[in-house]
Coordinates of C-alpha atoms and ligand atoms in Angstrom, one line a residue:
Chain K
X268 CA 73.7 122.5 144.9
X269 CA 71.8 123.2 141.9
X270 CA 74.0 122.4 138.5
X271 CA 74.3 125.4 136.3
X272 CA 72.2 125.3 133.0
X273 CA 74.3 126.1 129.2
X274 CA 71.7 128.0 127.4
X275 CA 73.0 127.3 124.2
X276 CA 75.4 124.8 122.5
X277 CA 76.9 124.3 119.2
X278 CA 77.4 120.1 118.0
X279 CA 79.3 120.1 115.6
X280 CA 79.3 116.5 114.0
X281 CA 80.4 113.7 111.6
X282 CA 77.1 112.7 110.0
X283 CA 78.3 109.1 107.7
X284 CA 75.1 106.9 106.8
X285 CA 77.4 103.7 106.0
X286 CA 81.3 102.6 105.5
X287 CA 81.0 102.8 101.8
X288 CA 79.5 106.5 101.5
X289 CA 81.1 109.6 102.4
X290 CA 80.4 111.5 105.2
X291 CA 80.2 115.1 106.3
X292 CA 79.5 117.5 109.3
X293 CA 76.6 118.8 110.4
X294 CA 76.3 121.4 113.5
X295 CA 73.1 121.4 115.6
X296 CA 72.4 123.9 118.4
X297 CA 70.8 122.1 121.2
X298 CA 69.3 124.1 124.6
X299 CA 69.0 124.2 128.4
X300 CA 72.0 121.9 129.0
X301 CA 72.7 120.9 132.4
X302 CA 76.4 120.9 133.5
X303 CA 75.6 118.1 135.7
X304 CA 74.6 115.7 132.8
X305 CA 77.4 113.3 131.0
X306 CA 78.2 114.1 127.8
X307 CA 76.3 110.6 126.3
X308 CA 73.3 112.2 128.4
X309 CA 73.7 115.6 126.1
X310 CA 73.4 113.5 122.9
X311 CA 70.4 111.6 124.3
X312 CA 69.3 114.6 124.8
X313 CA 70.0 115.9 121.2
X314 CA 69.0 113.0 119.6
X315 CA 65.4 113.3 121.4
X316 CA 65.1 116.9 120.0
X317 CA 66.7 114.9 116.4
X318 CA 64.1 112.4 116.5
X319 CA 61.4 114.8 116.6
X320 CA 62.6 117.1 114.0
X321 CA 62.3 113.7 111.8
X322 CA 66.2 113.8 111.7
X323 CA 68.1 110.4 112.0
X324 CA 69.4 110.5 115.4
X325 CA 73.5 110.6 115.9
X326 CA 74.9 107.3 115.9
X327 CA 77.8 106.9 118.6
X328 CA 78.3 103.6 121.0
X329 CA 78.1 103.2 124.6
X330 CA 77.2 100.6 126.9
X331 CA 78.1 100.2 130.4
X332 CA 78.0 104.2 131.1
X333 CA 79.8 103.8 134.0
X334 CA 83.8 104.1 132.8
X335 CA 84.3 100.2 132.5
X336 CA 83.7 98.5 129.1
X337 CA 85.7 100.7 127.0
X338 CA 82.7 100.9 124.6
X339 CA 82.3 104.6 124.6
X340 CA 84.6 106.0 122.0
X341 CA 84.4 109.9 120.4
X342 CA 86.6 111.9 119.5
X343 CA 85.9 115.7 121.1
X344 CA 87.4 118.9 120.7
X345 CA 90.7 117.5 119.4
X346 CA 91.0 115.2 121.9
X347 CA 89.6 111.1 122.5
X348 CA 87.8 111.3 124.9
X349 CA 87.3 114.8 125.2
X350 CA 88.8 117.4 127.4
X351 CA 89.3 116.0 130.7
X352 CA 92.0 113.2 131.8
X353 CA 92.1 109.4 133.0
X354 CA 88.3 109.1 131.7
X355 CA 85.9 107.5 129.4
X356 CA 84.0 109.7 127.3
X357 CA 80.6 108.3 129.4
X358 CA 82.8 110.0 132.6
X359 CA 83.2 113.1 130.8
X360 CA 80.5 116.1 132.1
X361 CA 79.4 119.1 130.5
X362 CA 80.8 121.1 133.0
X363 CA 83.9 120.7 131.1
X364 CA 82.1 123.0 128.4
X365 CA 81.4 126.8 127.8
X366 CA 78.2 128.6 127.3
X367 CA 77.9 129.5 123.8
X368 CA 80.8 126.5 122.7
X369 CA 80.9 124.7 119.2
X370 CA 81.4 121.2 120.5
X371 CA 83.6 119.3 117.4
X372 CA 82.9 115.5 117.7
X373 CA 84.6 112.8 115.6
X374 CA 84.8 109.2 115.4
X375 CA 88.0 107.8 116.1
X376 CA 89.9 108.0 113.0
X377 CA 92.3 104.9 112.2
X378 CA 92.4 102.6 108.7
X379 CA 92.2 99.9 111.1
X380 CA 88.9 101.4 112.2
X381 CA 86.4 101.9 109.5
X382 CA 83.3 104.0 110.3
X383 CA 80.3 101.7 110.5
X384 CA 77.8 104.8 111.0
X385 CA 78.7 108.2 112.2
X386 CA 80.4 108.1 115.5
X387 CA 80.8 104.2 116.0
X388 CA 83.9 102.7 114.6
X389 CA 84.5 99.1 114.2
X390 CA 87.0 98.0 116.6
X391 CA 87.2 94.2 115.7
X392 CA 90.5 94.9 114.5
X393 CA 91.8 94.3 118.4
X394 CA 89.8 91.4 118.9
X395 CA 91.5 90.1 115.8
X396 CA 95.1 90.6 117.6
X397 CA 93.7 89.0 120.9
X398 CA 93.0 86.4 119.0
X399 CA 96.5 86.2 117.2
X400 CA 98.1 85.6 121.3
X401 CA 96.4 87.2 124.2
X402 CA 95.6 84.7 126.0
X403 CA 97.5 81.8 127.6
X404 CA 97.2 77.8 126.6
X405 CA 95.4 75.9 129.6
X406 CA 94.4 72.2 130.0
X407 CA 90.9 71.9 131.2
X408 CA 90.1 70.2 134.6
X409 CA 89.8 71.1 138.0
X410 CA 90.1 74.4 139.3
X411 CA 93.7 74.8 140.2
X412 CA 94.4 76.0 144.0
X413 CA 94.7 79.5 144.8
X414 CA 98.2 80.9 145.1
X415 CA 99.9 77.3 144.1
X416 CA 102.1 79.4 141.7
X417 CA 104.1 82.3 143.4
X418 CA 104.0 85.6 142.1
X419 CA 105.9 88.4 143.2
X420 CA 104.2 91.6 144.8
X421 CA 105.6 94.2 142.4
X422 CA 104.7 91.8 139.3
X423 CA 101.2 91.1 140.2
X424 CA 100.9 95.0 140.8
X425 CA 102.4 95.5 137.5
X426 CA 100.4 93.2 135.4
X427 CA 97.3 94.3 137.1
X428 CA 98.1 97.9 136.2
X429 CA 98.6 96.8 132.5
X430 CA 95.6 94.6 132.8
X431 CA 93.4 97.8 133.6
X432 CA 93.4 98.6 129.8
X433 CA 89.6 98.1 128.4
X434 CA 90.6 97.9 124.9
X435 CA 88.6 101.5 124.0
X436 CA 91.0 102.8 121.4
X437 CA 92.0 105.9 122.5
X438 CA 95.7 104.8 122.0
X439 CA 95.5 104.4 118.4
X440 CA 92.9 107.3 118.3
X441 CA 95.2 109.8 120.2
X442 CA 98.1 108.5 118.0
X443 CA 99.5 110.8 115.1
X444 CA 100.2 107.3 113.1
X445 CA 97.1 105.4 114.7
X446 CA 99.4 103.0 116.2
X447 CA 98.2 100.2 118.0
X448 CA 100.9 99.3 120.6
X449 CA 99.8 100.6 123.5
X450 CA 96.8 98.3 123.8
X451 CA 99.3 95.6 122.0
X452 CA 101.9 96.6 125.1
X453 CA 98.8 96.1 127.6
X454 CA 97.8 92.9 126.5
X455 CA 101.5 91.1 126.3
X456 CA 102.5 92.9 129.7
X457 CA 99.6 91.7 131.7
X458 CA 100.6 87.9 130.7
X459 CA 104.0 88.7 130.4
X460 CA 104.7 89.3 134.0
X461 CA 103.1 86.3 135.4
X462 CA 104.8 82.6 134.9
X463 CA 101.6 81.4 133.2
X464 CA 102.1 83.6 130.4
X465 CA 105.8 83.0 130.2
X466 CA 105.4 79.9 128.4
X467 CA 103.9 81.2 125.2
X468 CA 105.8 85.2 125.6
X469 CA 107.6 84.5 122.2
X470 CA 105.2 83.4 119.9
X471 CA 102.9 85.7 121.8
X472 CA 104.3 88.9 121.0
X473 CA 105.9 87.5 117.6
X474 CA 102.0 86.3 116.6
X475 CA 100.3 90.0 118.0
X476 CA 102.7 92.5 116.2
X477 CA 102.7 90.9 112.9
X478 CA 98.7 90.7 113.4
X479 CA 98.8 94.8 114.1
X480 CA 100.7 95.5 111.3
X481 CA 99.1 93.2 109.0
X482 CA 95.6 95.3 110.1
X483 CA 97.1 98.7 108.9
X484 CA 97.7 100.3 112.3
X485 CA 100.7 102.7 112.2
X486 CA 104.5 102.2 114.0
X487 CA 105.2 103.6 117.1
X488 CA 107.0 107.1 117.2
X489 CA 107.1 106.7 121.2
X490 CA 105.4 110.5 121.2
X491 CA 103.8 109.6 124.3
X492 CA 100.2 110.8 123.3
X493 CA 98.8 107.4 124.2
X494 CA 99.7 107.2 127.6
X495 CA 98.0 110.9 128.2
X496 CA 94.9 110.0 126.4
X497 CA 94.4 106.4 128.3
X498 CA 91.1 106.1 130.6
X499 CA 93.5 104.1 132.3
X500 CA 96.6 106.0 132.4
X501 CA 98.5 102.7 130.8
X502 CA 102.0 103.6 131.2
X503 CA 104.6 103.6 128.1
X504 CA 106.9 102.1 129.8
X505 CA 104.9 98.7 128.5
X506 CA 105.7 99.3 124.9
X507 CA 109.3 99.3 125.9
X508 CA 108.4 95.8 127.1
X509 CA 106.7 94.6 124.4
X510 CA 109.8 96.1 122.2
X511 CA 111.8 94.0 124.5
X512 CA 109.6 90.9 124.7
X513 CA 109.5 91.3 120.7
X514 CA 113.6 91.3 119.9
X515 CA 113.9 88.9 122.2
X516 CA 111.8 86.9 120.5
X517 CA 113.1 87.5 116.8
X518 CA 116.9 87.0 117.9
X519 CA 116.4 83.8 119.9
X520 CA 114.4 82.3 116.3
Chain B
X239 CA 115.2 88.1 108.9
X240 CA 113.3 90.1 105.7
X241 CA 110.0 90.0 108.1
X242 CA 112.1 91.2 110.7
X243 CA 113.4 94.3 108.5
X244 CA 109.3 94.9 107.2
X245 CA 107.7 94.7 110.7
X246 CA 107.1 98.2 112.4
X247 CA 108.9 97.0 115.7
X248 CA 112.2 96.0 113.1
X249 CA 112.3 99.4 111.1
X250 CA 111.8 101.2 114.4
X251 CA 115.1 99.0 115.9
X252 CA 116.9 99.8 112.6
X253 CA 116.2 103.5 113.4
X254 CA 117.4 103.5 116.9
X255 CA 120.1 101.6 115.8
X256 CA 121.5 104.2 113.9
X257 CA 120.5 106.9 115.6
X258 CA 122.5 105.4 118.6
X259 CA 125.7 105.6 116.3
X260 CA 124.8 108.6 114.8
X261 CA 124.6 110.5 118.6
X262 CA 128.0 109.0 119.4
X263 CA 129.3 110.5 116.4
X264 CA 128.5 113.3 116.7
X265 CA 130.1 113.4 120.5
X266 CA 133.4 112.7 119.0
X267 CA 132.7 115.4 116.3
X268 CA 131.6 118.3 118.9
X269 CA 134.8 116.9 121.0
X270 CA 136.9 117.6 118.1
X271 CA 135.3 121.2 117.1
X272 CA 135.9 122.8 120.4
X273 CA 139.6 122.4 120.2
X274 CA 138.9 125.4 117.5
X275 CA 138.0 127.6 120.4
X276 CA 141.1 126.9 123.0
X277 CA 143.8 127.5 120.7
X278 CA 143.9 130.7 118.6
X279 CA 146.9 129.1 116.5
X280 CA 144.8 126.5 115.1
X281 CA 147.4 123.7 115.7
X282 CA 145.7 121.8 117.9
X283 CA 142.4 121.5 115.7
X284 CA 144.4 120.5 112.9
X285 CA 146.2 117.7 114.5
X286 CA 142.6 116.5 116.2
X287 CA 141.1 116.8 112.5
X288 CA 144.2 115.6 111.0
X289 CA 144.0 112.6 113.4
X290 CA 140.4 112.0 112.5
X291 CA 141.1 112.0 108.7
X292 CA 144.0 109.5 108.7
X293 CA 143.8 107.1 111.5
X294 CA 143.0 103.2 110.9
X295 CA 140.1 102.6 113.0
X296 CA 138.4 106.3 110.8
X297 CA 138.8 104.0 107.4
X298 CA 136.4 101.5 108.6
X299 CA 134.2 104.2 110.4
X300 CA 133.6 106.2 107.9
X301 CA 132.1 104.5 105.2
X302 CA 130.0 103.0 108.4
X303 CA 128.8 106.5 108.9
X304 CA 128.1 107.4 105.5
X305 CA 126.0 104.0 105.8
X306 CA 124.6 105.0 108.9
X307 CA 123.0 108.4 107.6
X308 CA 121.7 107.1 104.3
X309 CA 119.7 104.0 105.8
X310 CA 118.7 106.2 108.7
X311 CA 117.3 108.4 106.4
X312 CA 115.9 106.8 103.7
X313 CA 114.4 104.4 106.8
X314 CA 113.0 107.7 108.3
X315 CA 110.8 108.7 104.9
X316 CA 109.8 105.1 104.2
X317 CA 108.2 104.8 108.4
X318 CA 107.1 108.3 108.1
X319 CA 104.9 107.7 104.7
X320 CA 103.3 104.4 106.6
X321 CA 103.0 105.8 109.3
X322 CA 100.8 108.7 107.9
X323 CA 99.3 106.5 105.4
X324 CA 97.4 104.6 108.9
X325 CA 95.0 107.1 109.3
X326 CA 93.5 107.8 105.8
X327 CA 91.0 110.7 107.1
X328 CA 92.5 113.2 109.2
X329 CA 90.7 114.8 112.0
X330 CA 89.1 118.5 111.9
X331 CA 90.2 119.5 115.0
X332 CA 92.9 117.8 116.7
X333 CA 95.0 119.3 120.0
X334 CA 98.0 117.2 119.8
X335 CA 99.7 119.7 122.0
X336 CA 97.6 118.1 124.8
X337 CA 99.7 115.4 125.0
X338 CA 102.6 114.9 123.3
X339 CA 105.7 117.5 122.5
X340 CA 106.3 119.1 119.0
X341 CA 109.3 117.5 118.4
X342 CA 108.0 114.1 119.2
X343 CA 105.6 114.8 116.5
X344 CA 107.7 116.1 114.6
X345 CA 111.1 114.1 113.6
X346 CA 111.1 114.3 110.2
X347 CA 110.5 117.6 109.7
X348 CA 113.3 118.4 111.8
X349 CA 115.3 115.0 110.6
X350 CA 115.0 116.7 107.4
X351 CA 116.1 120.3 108.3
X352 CA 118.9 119.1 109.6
X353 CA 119.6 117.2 105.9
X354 CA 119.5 120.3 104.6
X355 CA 122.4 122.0 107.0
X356 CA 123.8 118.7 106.1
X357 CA 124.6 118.9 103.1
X358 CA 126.2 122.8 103.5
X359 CA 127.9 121.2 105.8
X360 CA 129.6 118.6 103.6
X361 CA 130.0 121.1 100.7
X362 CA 131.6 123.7 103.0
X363 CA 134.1 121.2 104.8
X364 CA 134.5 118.0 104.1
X365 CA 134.2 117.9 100.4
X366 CA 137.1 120.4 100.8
X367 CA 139.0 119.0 103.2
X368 CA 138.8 115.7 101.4
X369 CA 139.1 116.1 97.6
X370 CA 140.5 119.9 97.0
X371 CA 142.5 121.0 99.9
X372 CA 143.3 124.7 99.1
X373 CA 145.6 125.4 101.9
X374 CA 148.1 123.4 103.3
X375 CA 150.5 123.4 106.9
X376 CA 153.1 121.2 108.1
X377 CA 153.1 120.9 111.6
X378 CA 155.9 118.2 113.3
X379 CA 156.7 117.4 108.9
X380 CA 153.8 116.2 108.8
X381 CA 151.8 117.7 105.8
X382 CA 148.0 118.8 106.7
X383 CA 145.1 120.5 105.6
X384 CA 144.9 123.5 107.1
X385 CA 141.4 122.9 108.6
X386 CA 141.8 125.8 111.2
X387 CA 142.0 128.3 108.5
X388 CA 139.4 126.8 106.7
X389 CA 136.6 126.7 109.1
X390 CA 137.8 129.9 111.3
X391 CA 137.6 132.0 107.8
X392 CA 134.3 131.1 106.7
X393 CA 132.7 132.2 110.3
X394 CA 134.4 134.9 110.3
X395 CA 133.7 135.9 107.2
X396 CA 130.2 135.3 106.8
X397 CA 127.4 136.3 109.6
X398 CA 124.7 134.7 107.9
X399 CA 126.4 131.0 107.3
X400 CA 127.3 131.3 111.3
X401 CA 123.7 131.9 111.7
X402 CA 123.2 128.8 109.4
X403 CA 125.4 127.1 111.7
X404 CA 123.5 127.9 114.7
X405 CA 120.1 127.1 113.6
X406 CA 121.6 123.5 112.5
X407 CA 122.9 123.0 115.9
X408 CA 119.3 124.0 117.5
X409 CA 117.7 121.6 115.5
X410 CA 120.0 118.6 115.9
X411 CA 119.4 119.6 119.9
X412 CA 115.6 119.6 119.2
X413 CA 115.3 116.2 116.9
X414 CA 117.5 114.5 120.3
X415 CA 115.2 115.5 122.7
X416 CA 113.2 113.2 121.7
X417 CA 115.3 110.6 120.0
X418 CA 117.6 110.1 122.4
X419 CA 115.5 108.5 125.0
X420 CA 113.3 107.4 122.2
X421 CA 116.1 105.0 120.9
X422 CA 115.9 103.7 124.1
X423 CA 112.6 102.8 124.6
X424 CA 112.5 101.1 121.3
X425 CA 115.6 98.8 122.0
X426 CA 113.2 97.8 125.2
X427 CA 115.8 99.6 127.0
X428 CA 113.6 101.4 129.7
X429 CA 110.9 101.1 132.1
X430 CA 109.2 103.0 134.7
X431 CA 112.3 104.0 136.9
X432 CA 114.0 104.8 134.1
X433 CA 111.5 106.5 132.1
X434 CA 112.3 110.0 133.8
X435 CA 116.0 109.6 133.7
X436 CA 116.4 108.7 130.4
X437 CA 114.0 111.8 129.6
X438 CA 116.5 113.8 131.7
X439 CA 119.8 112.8 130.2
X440 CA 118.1 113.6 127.0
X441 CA 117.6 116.8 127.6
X442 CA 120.9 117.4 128.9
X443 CA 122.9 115.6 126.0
X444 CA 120.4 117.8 123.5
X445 CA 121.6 121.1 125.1
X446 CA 125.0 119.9 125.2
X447 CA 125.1 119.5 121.5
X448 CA 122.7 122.5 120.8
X449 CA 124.8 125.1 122.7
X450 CA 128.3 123.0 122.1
X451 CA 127.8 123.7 117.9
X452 CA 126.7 127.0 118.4
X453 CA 129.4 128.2 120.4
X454 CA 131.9 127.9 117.9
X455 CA 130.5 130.1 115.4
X456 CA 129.5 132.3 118.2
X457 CA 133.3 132.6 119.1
X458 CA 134.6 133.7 115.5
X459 CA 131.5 136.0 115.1
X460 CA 131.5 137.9 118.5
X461 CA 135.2 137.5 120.0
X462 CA 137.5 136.9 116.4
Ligands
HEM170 C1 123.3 113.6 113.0 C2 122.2 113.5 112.7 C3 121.1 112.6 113.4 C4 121.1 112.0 114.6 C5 122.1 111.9 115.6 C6 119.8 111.3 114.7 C7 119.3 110.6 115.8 C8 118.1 110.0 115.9 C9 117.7 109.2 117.0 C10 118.5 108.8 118.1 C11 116.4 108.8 116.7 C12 115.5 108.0 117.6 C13 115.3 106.6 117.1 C14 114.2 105.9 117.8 O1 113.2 106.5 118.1 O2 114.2 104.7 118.0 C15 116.0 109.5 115.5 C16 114.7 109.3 115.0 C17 114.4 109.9 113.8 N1 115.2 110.5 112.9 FE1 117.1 111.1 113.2 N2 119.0 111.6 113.6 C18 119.8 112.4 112.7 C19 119.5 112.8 111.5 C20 118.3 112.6 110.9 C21 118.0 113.0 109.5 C22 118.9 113.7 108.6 C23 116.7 112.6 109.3 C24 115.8 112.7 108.1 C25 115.8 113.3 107.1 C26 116.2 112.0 110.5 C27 114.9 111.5 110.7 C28 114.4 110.9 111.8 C29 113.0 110.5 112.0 C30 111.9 110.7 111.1 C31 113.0 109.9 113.2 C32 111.8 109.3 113.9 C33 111.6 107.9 113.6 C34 110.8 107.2 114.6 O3 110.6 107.7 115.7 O4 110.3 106.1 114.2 N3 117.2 112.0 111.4 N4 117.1 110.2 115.0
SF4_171 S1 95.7 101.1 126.3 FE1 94.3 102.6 127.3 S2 93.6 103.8 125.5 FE2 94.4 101.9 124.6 S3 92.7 100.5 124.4 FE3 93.6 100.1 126.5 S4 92.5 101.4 127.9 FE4 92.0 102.2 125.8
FES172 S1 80.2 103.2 128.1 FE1 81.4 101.7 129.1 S2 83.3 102.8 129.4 FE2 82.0 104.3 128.6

């Protein structure tokens, strides 16, 4: 079946050459879209007809293109992601668009995440709470034998679910006080349901929530929006955890 | 503790903390008000608030509560301005509708609404009731402020401060849709069985109080 073609569309989009100069919008029309394209495809697309024009082309970041890496960011139409669920803006298609329709896109918008260059945002801020306790302590040596340590069916199930998240940012994106703890709820649930991350829980979530703060990302309001904007439908019930995992860890000092 | 108290996850507990207190509060409160609706001669809402103003366990409560409102207040401006101040450029177009409910979004907005029917309130009744009682009953020899009168005069006197009333009540129900199974979730009381319920008994305890305020002015408008 033959895709349908969108004759015309308006881009309407944050143009910012660096962090320290201020940036504005811009709206190109762009032609002869198909509806079976992706929407990175459309901008490829637009930046050809940019290039040629002897315009800069439209910085935005992608990499695996196939819903994985979490590298893909945007924000589109009001929404990360744009306008359809449990996706990664690589996964989003133009069929989710109108003939005629001025397309808004914006870079993720967080202190924590300082525009680099128009769309692409700098995201090091969650590598920086990894690194303040995601992970678990291991002595090196030999590979340790598969299932030695027992874990329970419904706790592997629910750390894997938590370990889905790929660290994109449409959490703190979707959130009205860019608030990291969704991704912060991810990454202590994942460890804390499995006895090898039991040993370090404490400092773990002790360590990661004064890193977030310290970064400038927002509180939690539990709105909810996080969990509806996830590629990877992370549920909230994970920050309740990490809420949990958190007092526990402050009243047993 | 003071990195406790200046971490997001410690305000947010102080919050739900009080909030917690403040719902249960307010239970005993609504409790207490709908005794003015099931007896016309007033005596048994006097005792109850008569009861409420003079027993033991209300000395230590009270100042508690006053407590209680002002941190959870003052609390609720201080999160709210950090909370904004985390994303320095706003977006152009934003659907927020998409996935999240208004009232989620917006708690201090109707936090502070309900300040403002607050403080009527206080002015109206308690200020009254506490420093310049005006009318005065003895039920049993015991001498009591006539609270019945008080409150059933000014309804029925004034359409527009029951409609005050009212909205009040609607508000409170709106800001504890949200905040009651909110408070939960941030004491790390909830997962993903409990997620719904807790979202359920929310609601139910919201209407309760939405539609248990209103109907007391509702009774001295339309039936007095
Ligand atoms: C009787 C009156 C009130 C009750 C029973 C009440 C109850 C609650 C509860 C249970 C929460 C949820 C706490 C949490 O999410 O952990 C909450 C949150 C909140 N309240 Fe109230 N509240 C009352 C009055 C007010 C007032 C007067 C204000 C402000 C002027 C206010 C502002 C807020 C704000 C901004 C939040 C959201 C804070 C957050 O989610 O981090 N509340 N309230
Ligand atoms: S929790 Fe979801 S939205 Fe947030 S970073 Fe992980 S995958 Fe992305
Ligand atoms: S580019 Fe990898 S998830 Fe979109």
């Amino acid at each position: 079946m033959a895709d349908k073609i969108l004759k015309k569309l308006n881009i309407k989009v944050w143009r910012q050459n660096r962090a320290s100069e201020k940036g504005k919008f811009e709206t190109y029309t762009i032609e002869n879209i198909s509806t079976g394209s992706s929407f990175l495809e459309m901008l490829d697309i637009l930046n050809n007809d940019l290039i040629e024009k002897g315009i800069d082309p439209i910085a935005f970041d992608h990499d695996c293109r196939e819903g994985i890496c979490g590298t893909c960011s945007l924000y589109i139409n009001g929404r990360p992601h744009g306008p359809d669920t449990e996706i990664t803006t690589c996964q989003l298609h133009m069929r989710k668009f109108k003939e005629g329709e001025t397309i808004v896109i914006e870079p993720w918008r967080a202190k924590a995440f300082p525009v680099v260059k128009d769309l692409v945002v700098n995201r090091t801020a969650f590598d920086k709470i990894l690194q303040a306790g995601g992970f678990i302590s291991v002595n090196t040596g030999g590979v340790p034998d598969g299932n030695a340590i027992p874990v329970g069916y419904d706790d592997a199930e629910e750390a894997m679910d938590a370990a889905a998240c790929i660290g994109c940012g449409a959490c703190v994106a979707a959130c009205k006080n860019s608030s990291a703890m969704l991704f912060v709820a991810a990454k202590v649930s994942h460890l804390a349901k499995l006895p090898q991350g039991k040993v370090e829980a404490k400092r773990r979530a002790r360590n990661m929530i004064a890193k977030m703060d310290e970064l400038g990302f927002g509180g939690c309001t539990n709105t909810g929006a996080c969990e509806v904007e996830c590629p990877k439908s992370i549920s909230i019930s994970n920050i309740s955890r990490l809420n949990r995992e958190y007092l526990v860890a402050r009243f047993s000092e | 503790m003071s990195k406790f108290l200046t971490a997001s996850i410690g305000k947010k507990f102080i919050m739900s903390i009080t909030g917690i207190f403040l719902m249960m509060f307010i239970l005993v409160h609504l409790t207490i008000n709908l005794l003015l609706i099931f007896d016309d001669t007033g005596e048994l809402f006097n005792k109850g608030a008569h009861f409420m103003a003079t027993n033991p366990v209300i000395k230590i409560v009270e100042p508690l509560l006053g407590l209680g409102f002002m941190i959870h207040i003052l609390w609720s401006f201080v999160i709210s301005y950090q909370n904004w101040r985390a994303r320095p450029i706003r977006y152009a177009k934003s659907n927020p509708g998409e996935s999240s409910t208004w009232a989620s979004r917006n708690m201090l907005i109707l936090g502070a609404l309900v300040l403002v029917f607050l403080v009527t309130h206080i002015i109206n009744f308690f200020w009254i009731i506490k420093f310049a009682p005006d009318s005065m009953e003895s039920i049993n020899g015991t001498n009591m402020e006539n609270t019945y009168k008080l409150v059933s005069e000014l309804f029925i006197e004034s359409i527009p401060y029951c409609i005050v009333y009212i909205i009040g009540a609607i508000l409170l129900g709106l800001h504890l849709t949200h905040g009651f199974w909110s408070a939960f979730q941030t004491l790390g009381l909830n997962n993903k069985n409990w997620m719904k319920r807790l979202e359920w008994i929310a609601k139910i305890y919201a209407v309760i109080v939405a539609v248990g305020f209103s109907v007391i002015p509702l009774y001295f408008m339309l039936v007095k």
